[in-house]
C-alpha positions as MATLAB code, in Angstrom:
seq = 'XXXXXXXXXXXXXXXXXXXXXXXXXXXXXXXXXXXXXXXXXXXXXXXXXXXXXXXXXXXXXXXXXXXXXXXXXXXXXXXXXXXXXXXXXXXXXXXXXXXXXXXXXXXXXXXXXXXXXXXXXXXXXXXXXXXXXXXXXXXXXXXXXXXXXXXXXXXXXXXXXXXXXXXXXXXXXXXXXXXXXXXXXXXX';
ca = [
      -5.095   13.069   25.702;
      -8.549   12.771   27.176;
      -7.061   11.238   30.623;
      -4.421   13.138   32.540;
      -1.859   11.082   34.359;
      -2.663    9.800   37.926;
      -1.853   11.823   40.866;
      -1.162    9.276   42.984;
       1.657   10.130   45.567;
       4.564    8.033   44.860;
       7.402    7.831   48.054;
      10.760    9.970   47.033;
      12.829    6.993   46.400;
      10.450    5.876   43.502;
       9.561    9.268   42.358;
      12.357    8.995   39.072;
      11.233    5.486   38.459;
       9.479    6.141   35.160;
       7.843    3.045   34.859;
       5.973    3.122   37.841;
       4.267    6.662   36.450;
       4.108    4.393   33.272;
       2.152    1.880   35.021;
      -0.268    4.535   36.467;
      -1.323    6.410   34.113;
      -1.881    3.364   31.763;
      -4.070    1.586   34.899;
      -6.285    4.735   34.377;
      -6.597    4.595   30.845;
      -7.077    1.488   28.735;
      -6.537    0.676   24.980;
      -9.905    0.781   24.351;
     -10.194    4.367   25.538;
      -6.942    5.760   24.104;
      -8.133    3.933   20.629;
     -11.870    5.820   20.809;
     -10.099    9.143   21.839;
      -7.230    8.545   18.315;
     -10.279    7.119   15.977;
     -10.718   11.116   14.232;
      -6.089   11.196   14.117;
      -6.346    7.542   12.364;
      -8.978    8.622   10.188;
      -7.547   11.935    8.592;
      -4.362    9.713    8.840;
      -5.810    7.607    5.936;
      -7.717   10.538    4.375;
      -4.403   12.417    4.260;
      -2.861    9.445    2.394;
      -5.371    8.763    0.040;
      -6.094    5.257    0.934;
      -9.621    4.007   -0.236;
      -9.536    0.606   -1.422;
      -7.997   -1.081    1.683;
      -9.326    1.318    4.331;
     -10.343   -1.354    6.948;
      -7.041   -3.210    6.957;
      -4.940    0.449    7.386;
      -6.872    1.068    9.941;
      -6.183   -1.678   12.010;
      -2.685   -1.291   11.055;
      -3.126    2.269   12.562;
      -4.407    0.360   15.844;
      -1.009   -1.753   15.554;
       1.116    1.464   15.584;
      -1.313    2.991   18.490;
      -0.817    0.005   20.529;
       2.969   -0.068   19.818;
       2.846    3.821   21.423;
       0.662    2.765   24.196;
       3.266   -0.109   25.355;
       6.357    1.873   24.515;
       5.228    5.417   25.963;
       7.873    6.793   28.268;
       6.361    9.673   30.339;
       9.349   11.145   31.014;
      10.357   11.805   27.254;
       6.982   14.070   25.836;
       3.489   14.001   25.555;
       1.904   10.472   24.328;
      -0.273   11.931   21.745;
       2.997   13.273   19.896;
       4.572   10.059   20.072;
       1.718    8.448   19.100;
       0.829   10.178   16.140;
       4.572    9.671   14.500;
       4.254    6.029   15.668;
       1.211    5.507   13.823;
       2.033    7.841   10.744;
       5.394    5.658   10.966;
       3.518    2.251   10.631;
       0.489    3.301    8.182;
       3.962    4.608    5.878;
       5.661    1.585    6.169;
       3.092   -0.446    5.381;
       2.292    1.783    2.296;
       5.750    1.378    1.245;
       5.940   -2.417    1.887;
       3.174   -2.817   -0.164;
       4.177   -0.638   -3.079;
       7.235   -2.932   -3.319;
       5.992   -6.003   -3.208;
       3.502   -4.919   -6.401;
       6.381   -3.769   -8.035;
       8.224   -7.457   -7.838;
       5.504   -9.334   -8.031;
       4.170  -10.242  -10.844;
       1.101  -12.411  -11.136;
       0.635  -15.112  -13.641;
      -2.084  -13.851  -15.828;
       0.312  -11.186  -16.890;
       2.511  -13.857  -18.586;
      -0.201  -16.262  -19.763;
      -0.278  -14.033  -23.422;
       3.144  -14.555  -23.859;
       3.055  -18.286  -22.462;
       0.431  -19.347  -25.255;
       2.612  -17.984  -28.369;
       2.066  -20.389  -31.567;
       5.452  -20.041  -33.450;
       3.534  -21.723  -36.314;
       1.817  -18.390  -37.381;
       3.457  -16.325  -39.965;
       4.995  -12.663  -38.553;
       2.528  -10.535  -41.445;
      -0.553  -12.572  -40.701;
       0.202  -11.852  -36.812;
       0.832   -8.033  -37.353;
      -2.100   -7.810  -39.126;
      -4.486   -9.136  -36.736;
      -3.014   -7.388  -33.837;
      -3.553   -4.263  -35.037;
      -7.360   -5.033  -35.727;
      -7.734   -5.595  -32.242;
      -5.616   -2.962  -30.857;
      -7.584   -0.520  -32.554;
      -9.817    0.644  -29.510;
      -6.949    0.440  -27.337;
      -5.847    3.943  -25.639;
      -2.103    4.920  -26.760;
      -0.581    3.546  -23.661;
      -2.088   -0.164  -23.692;
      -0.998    0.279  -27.212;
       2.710    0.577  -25.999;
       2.497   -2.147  -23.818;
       0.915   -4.682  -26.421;
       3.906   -3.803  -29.058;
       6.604   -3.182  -26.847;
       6.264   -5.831  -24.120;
       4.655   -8.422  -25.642;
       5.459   -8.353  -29.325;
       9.149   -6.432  -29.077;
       9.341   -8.721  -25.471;
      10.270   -5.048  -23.497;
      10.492   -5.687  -20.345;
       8.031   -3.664  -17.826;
      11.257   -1.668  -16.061;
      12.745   -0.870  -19.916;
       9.638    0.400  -21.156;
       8.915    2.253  -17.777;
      12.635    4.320  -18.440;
      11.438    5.349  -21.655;
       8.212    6.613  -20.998;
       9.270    8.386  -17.456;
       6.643    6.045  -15.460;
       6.810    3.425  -12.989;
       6.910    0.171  -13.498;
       3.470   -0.058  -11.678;
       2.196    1.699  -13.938;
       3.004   -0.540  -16.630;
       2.044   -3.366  -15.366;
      -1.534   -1.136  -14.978;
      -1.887   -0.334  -18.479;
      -0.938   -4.722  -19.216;
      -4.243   -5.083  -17.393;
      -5.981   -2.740  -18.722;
      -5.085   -3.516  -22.375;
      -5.443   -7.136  -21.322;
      -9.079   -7.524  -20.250;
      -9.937   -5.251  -23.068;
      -8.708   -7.850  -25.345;
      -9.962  -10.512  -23.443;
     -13.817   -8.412  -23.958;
     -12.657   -8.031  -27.725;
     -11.901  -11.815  -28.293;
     -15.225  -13.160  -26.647;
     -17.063  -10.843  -28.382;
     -16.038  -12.421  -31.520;
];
């Protein structure tokens, strides 16, 4: 830490009181500081966990977990830039695995809309048939997920098992194969 902690002489009966050393040291250095002095430990926090797309809001969810060290920091029990570093990798992984979860549950509605607008009225063969003209330039994958989830009506954890994936990923090659049909059928 940049600051050291305040040598101010506290009388014998207080000297044990931890939160009066607490008090002191955080009355010479403010959030502001201690944030500037952890800005390169958040960074190659976020490097080291390969987040990209959503790099502003981690980082302030790194600040979060800083500030939750700077109120919580007890003197008495080890150096404040250990404890903050596992507070903030603590709160950057929890997030990370918060979020992973809820895309795994969630599904939004767009994913369901092919299966929504089925018309019964079409014969199987014709159907077939035209499916695999526009499945053609499809990769293998989006392939899969056309036949088996929305033809065969797989669902995304079922065909996950089989191929050794996550269900994520699924769901990743639906939107993939999606838009390029979407592309495919405006084209037309």
């Amino acid at each position: 830490m940049s600051s050291s902690p305040c040598t101010v002489e506290i009388p014998a009966e207080y000297s044990k009181n931890a939160f009066l050393k607490k008090e002191c040291y955080m009355q010479k250095s403010s959030f502001d500081q201690i944030a500037s002095s952890f800005h390169p430990l958040i960074v190659s926090m976020i490097k080291k966990f390969h987040i990209y797309k959503d790099y502003d809001e981690y980082y302030q969810i790194a600040l979060i977990g800083l500030w939750r060290a700077y109120q919580k920091f007890d003197e008495s029990k080890g150096s404040f830039s250990a404890y903050a570093y596992t507070t903030v990798r603590g709160t950057i992984l929890s997030h990370l695995k918060g979020t992973i979860l809820y895309e795994e549950r969630e599904t939004p509605a767009e994913q369901n809309l092919l299966s929504l607008n089925e018309d019964p009225s079409l014969p199987v063969p014709l159907e077939n048939e035209i499916i695999k003209q526009h499945i053609e330039h499809l990769t293998g994958r989006e392939k899969i997920y056309v036949i088996e989830h929305l033809l065969e009506g797989y669902s995304y954890k079922d065909i996950a098992y089989k191929y050794g994936v996550s269900t994520g990923a699924v769901k990743n090659w639906g939107k993939a194969a999606r838009k390029k049909l979407k592309a495919s059928l405006l084209q037309e």
